[in-house]
CSV table of C-alpha atoms and ligand atoms in Angstrom, one decimal:
chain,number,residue,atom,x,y,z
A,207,UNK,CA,-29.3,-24.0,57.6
A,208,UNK,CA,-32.7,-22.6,57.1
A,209,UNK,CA,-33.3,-21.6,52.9
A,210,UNK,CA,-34.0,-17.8,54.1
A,211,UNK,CA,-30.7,-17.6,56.3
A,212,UNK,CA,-28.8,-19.3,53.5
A,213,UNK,CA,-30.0,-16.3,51.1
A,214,UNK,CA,-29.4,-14.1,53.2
A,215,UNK,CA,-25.6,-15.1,53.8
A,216,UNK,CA,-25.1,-15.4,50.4
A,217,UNK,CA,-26.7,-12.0,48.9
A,218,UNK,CA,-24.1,-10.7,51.8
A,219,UNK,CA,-21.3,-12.9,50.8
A,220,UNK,CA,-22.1,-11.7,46.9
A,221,UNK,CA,-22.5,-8.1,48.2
A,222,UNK,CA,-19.2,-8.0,49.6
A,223,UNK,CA,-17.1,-9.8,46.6
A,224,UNK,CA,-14.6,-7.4,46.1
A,225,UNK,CA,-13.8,-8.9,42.4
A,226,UNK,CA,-14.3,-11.3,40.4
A,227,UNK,CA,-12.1,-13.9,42.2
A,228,UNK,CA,-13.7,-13.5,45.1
A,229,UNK,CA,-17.3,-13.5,43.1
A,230,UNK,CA,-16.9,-17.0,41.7
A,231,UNK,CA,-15.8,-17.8,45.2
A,232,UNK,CA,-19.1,-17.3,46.4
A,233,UNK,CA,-20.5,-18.8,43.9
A,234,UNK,CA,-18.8,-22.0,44.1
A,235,UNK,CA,-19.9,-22.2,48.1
A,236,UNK,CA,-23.8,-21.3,47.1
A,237,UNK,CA,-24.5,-22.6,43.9
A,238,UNK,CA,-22.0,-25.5,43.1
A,239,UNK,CA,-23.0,-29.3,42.9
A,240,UNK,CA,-21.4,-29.3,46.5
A,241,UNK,CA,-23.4,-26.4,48.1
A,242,UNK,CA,-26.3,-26.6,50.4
A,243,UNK,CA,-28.7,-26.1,48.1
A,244,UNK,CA,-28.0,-28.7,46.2
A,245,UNK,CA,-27.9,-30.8,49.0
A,246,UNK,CA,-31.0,-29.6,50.0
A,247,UNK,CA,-32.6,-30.7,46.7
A,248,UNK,CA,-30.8,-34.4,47.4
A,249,UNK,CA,-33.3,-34.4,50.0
A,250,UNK,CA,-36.5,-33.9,48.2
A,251,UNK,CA,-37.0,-37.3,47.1
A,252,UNK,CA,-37.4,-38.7,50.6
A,253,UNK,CA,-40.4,-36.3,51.3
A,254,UNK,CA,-43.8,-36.8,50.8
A,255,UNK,CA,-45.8,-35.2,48.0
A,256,UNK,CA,-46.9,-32.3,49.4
A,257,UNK,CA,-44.0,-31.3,51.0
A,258,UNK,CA,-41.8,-32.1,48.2
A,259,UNK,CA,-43.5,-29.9,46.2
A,260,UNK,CA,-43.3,-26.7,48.4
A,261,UNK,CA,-39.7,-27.0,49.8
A,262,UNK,CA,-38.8,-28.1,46.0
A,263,UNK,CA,-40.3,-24.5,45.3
A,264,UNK,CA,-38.4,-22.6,47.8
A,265,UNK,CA,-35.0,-24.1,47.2
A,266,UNK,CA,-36.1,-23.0,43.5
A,267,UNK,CA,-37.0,-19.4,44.5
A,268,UNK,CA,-33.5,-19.3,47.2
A,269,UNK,CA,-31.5,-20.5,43.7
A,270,UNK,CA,-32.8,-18.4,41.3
A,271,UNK,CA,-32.6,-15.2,43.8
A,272,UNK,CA,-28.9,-16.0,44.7
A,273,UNK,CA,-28.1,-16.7,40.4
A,274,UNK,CA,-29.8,-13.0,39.9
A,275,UNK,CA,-27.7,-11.6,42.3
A,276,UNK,CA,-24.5,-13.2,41.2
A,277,UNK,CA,-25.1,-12.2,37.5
A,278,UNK,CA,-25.8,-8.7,38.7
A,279,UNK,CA,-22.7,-8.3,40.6
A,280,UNK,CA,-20.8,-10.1,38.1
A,281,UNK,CA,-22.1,-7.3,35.5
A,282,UNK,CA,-21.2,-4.9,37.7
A,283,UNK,CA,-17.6,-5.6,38.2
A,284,UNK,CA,-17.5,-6.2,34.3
A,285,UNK,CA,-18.4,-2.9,33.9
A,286,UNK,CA,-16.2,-1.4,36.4
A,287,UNK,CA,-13.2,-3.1,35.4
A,288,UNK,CA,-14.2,-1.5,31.7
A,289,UNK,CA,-14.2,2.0,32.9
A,290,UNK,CA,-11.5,1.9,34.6
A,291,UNK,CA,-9.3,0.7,31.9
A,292,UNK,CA,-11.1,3.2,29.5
A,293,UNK,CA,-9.9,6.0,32.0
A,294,UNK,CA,-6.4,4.7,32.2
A,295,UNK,CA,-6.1,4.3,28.9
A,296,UNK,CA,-7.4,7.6,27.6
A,297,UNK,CA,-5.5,9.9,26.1
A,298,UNK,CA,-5.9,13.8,25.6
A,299,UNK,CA,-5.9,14.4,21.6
A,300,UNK,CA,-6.3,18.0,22.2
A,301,UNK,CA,-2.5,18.2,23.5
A,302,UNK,CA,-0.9,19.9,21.0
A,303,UNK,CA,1.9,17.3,19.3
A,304,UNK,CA,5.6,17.8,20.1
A,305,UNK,CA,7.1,19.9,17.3
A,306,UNK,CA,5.9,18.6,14.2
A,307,UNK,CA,6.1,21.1,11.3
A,308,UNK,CA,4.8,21.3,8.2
A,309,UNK,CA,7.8,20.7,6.3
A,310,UNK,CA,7.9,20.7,2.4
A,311,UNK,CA,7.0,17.9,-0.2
A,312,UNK,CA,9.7,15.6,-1.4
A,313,UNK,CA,10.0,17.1,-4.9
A,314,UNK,CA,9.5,13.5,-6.4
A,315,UNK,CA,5.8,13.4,-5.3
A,316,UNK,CA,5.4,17.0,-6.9
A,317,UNK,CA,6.5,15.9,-10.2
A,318,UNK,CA,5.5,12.7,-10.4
A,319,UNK,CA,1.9,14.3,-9.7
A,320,UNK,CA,2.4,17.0,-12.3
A,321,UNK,CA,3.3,14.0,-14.9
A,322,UNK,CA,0.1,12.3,-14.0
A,323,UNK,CA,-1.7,15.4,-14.2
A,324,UNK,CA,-0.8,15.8,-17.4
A,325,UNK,CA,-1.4,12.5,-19.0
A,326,UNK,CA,-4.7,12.3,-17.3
A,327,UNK,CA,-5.8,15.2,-19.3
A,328,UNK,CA,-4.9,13.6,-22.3
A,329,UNK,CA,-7.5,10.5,-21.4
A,330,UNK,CA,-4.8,8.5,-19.9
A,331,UNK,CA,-5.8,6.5,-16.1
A,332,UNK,CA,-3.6,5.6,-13.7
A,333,UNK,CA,-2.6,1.9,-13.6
A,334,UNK,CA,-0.9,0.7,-10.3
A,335,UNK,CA,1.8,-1.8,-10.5
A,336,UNK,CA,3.6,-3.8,-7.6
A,337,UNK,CA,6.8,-3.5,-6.4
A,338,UNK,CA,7.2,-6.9,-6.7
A,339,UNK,CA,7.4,-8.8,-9.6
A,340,UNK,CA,8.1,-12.3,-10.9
A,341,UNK,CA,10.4,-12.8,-13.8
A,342,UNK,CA,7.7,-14.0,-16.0
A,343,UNK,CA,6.4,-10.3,-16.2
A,344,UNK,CA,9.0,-8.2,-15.3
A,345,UNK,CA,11.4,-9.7,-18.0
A,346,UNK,CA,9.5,-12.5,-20.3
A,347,UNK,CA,6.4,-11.0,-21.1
A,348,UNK,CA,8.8,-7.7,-22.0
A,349,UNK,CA,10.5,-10.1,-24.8
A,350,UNK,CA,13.9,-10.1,-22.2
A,351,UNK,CA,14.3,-13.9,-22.1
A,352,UNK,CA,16.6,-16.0,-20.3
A,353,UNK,CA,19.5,-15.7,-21.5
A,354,UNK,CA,18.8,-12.1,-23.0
A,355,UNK,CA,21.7,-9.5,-22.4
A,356,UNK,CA,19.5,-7.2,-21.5
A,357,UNK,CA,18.9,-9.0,-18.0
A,358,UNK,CA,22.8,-7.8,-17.4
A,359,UNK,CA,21.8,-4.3,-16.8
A,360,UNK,CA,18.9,-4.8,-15.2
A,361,UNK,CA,20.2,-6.9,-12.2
A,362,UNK,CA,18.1,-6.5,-8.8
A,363,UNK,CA,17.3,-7.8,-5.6
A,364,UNK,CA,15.7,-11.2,-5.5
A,365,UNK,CA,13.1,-12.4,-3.2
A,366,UNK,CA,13.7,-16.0,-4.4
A,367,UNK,CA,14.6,-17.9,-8.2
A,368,UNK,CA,11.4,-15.9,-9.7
A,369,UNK,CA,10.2,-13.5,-8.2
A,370,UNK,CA,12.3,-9.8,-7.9
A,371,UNK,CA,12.3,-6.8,-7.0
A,372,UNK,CA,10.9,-5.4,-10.7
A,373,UNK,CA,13.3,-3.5,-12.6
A,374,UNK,CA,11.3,-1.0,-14.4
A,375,UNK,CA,7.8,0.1,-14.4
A,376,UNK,CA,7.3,-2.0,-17.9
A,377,UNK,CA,5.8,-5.0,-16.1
A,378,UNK,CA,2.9,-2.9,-15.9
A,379,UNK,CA,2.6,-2.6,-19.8
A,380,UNK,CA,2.1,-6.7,-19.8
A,381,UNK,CA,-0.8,-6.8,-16.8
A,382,UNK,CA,-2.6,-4.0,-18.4
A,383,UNK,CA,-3.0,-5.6,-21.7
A,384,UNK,CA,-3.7,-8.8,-19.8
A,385,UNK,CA,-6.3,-7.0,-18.3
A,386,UNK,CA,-7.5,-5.5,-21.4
A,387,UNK,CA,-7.8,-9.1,-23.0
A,388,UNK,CA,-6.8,-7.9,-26.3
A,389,UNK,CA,-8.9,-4.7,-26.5
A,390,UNK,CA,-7.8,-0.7,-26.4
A,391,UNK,CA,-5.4,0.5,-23.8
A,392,UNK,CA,-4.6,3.9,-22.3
A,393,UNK,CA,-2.7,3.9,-19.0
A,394,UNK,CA,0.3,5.7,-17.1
A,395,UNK,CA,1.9,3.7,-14.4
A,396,UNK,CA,3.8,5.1,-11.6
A,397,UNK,CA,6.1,3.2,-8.9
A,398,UNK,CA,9.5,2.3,-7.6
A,399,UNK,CA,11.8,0.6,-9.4
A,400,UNK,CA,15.1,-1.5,-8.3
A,401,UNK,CA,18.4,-2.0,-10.1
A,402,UNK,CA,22.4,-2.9,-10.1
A,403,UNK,CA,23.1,0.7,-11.3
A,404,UNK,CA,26.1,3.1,-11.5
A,405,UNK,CA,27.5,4.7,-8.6
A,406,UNK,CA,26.9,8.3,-9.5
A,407,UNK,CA,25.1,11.7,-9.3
A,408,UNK,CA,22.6,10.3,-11.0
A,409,UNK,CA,22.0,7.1,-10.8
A,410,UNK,CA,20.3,5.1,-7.7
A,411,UNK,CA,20.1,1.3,-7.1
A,412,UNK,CA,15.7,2.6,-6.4
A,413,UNK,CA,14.5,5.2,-8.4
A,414,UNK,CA,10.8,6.0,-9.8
A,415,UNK,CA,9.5,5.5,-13.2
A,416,UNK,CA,6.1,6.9,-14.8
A,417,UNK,CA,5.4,3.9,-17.7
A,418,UNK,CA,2.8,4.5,-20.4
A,419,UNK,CA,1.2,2.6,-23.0
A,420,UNK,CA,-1.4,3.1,-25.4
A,421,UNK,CA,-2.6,0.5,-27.7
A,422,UNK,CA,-5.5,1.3,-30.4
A,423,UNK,CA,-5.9,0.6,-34.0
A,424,UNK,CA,-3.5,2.1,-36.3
A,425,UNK,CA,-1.2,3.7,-34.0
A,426,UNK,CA,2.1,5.5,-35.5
A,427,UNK,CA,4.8,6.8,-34.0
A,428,UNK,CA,3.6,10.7,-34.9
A,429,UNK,CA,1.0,9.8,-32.3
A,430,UNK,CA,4.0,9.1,-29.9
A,431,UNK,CA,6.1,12.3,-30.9
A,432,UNK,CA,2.9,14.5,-31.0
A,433,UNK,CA,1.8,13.1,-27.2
A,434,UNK,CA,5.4,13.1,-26.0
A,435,UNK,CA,6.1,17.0,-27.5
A,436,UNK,CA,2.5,18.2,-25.4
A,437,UNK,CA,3.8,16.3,-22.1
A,438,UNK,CA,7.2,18.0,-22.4
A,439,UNK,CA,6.0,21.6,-22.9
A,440,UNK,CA,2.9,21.6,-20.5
A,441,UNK,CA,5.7,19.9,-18.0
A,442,UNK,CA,8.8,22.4,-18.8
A,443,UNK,CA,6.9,25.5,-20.9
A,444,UNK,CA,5.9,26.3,-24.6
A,445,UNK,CA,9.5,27.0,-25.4
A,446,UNK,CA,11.2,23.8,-24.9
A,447,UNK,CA,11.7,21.5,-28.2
A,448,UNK,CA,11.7,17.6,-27.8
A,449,UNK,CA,14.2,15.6,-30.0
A,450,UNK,CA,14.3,11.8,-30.8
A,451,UNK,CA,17.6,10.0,-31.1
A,452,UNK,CA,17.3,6.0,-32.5
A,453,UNK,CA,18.0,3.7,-29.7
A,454,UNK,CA,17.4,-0.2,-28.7
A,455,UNK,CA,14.7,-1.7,-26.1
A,456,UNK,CA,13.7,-5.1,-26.2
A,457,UNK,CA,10.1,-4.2,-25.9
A,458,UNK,CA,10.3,-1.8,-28.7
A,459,UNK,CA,10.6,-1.4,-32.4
A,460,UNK,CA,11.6,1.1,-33.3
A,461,UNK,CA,12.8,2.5,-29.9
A,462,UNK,CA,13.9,6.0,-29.3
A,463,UNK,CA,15.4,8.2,-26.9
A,464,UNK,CA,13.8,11.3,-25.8
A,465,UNK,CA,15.7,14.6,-25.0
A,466,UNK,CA,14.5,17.7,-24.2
A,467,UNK,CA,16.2,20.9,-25.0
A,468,UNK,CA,18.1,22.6,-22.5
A,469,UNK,CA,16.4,25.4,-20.3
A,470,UNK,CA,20.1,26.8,-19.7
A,471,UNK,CA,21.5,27.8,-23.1
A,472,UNK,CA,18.1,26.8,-25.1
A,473,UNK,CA,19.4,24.2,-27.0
A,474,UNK,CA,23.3,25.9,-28.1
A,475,UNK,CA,24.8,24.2,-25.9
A,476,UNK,CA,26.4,24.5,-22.7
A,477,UNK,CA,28.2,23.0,-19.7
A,478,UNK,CA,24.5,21.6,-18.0
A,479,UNK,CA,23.9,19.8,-21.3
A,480,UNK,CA,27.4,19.1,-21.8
A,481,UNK,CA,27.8,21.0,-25.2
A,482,UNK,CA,25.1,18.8,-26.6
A,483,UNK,CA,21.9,21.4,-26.2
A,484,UNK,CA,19.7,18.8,-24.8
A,485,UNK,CA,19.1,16.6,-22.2
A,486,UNK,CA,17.4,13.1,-22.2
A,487,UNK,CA,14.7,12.3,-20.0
A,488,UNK,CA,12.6,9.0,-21.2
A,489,UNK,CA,12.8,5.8,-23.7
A,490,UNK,CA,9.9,5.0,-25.7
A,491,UNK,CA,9.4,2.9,-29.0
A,492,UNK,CA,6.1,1.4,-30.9
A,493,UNK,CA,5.3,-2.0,-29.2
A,494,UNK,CA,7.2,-4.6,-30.6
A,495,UNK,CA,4.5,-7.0,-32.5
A,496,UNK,CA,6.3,-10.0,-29.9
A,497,UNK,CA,5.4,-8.0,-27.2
A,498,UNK,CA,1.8,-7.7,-28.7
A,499,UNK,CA,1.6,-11.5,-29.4
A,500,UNK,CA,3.4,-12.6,-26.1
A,501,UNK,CA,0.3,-10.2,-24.2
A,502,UNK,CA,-2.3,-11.8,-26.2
A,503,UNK,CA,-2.7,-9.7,-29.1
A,504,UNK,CA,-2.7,-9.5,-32.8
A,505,UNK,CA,0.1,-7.2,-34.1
A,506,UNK,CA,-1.7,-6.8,-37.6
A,507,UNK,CA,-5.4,-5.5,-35.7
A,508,UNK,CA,-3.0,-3.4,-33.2
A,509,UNK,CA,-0.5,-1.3,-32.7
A,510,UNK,CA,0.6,0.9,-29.9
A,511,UNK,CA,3.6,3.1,-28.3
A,512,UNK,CA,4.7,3.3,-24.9
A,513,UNK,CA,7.5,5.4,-22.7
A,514,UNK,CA,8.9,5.5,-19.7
A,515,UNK,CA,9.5,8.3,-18.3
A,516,UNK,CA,12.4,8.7,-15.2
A,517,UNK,CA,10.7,10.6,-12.6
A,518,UNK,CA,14.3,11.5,-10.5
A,519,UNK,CA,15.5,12.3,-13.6
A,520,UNK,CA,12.7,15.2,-14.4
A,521,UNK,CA,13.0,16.5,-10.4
A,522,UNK,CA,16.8,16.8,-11.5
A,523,UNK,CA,16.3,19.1,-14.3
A,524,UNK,CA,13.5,20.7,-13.0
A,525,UNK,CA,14.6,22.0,-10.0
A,526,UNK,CA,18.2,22.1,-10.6
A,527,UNK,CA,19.0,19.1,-7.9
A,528,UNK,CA,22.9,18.4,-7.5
A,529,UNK,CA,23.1,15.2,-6.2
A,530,UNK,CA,20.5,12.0,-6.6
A,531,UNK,CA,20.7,10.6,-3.3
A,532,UNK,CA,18.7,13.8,-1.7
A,533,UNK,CA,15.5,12.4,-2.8
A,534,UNK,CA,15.9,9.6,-0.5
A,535,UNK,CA,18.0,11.1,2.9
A,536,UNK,CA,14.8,13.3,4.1
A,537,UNK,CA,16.9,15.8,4.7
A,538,UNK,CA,14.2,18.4,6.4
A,539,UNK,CA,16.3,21.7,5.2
A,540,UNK,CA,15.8,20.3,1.5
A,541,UNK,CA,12.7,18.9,1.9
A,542,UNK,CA,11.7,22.4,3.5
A,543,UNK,CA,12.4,24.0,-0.2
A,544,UNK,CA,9.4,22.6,-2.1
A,545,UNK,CA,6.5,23.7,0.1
A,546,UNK,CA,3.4,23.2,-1.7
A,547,UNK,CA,2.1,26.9,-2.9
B,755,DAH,N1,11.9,0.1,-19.2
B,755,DAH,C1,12.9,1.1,-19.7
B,755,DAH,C2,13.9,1.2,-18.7
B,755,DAH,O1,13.7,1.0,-17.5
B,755,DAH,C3,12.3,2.4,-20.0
B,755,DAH,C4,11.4,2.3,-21.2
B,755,DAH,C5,11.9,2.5,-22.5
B,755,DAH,C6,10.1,2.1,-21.1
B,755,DAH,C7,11.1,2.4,-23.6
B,755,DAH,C8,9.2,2.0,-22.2
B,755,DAH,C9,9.8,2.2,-23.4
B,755,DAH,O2,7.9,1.7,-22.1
B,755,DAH,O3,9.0,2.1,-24.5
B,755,DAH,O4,15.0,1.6,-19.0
């Protein structure tokens, strides 16, 4: 076939490719090793100079005209395929959504917020923990060895031999002051928590904890009754009183219990506080001096408090909540009571 027939055929052929099966099609039959073209160029050796050099030209010019107009068309279907699958796939974000309502704010997030509020205005920052912790910090580090007793209460779900669902938010405590490599520390730590716990109104095998510590130089426990007493009435009001009752943490010495007197009868005593005029919301203690050596620092330079603080526990008496287990059932009708003024 004559070189201008045979481009004519084929800008046809490549004209008329439907898609790109039918595209490579053509361009198998035009521009393969097998095509004419190529054939054509087989030829070339077996002319003389002269005409070698023209036909040699024009097979050129026929090629590179029929390439153009493959990697045209080729484009072309590219792009048409694109748009087409843009259309399908577009959707209309000015529909309105189906029914969703601005429902209320589980009462958890609202308190743990005010808690952090409040401690950030004392020159505390927020430290994040994971919910996932191995055994080395979520009991070692918090002087709870092996075969410590305290690991009986604090049973959880284990991911494998070491690492654990973490029990409290005191891990945090021991990657802080590894962070702090044996300097000042000043943080609050919210997060979940995971435990074997009692079956009962208020207890919950998850719960949340806010953890603080606060390491410095000659650090007493007025510090931690003076900064304890400002969270409590900024959280609950000016009248309420704190009270400390002696009590035992590994990771603490002394350790207290912190209870706060009751909003109901104002600390005579009545059936919320069971007779008792108060009602405990958080542990806290000076830093044991093991705890300061196992975290890398020197209990004679520092010393330090820490709390934590249990968030459900707060929501309860805050807002009067009956049962524990409504925190977690997003139930819409409770949730709908705490809308955000
Ligand atoms: N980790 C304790 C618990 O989960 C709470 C606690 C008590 C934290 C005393 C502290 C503390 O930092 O000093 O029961």
């Amino acid at each position: 076939m004559d070189l201008d027939e045979l481009k004519a055929k084929a800008l046809k052929a490549i004209k008329d490719a439907k898609d790109e099966l039918e595209l490579t099609n053509v361009r198998n039959l035009f521009l393969s090793k097998k095509s004419e073209i190529n054939q054509k160029m087989g030829t070339l050796k077996d002319l003389k100079e002269d005409e070698r050099k023209s036909l040699g030209q024009k097979i050129n010019e026929t090629r590179s005209a029929i390439t153009d107009a493959f990697t045209q068309k080729f484009n072309d279907i590219k792009a048409y395929n694109l748009n087409l699958k843009l259309k399908r796939e577009t959707i209309d974000i000015s529909l309105p959504g189906a029914g969703i309502k601005n429902i209320g704010i589980n009462p958890l997030y609202l308190v743990e917020d005010e808690i952090i509020n409040i401690f950030l205005g004392m020159g505390y920052s927020v430290y994040e923990g994971s919910d996932v912790e191995t055994d080395h910090f979520n009991f070692e580090l918090m002087n709870i060895p092996k075969d410590h007793p305290a690991r009986e209460m604090q049973d959880t779900f284990y991911i494998d031999k070491s690492l654990l669902m973490r029990t409290h938010t005191s891990p945090a405590q021991a990657h802080a002051m590894e962070e702090a490599k044996g300097g000042p520390v000043r943080i609050i730590c919210p997060g979940k928590c995971f435990r074997r716990d009692d079956d009962d109104l208020i207890h919950s095998h998850q719960f949340k904890q806010i953890e603080g510590l606060l390491i410095d130089k000659n650090i007493n426990i007025g510090h931690l009754e003076k900064t304890l007493e400002t969270f409590v009435k900024k959280l609950f009001g000016e009248k309420r009183e704190i009270r400390m009752r002696s009590s035992y943490f590994p990771f603490t010495e002394p350790s207290v219990e912190v209870d706060v007197s009751c909003d109901k009868c104002g600390g005579k005593g009545c059936p919320v506080c069971k007779g008792t005029g108060y009602l405990e919301i958080l542990g806290a203690g000076i830093v044991n001096p093991r705890v300061l050596k196992l975290n890398g620092y020197d209990p004679k330079e520092y010393s330090g408090f820490a709390f934590g603080i249990g968030i459900e526990r707060v929501a309860i008496l805050k807002y009067g909540i009956d049962d524990i287990r409504r925190f977690y059932t997003n139930d819409i009708r409770f949730l709908d009571e705490f809308k955000r003024r």
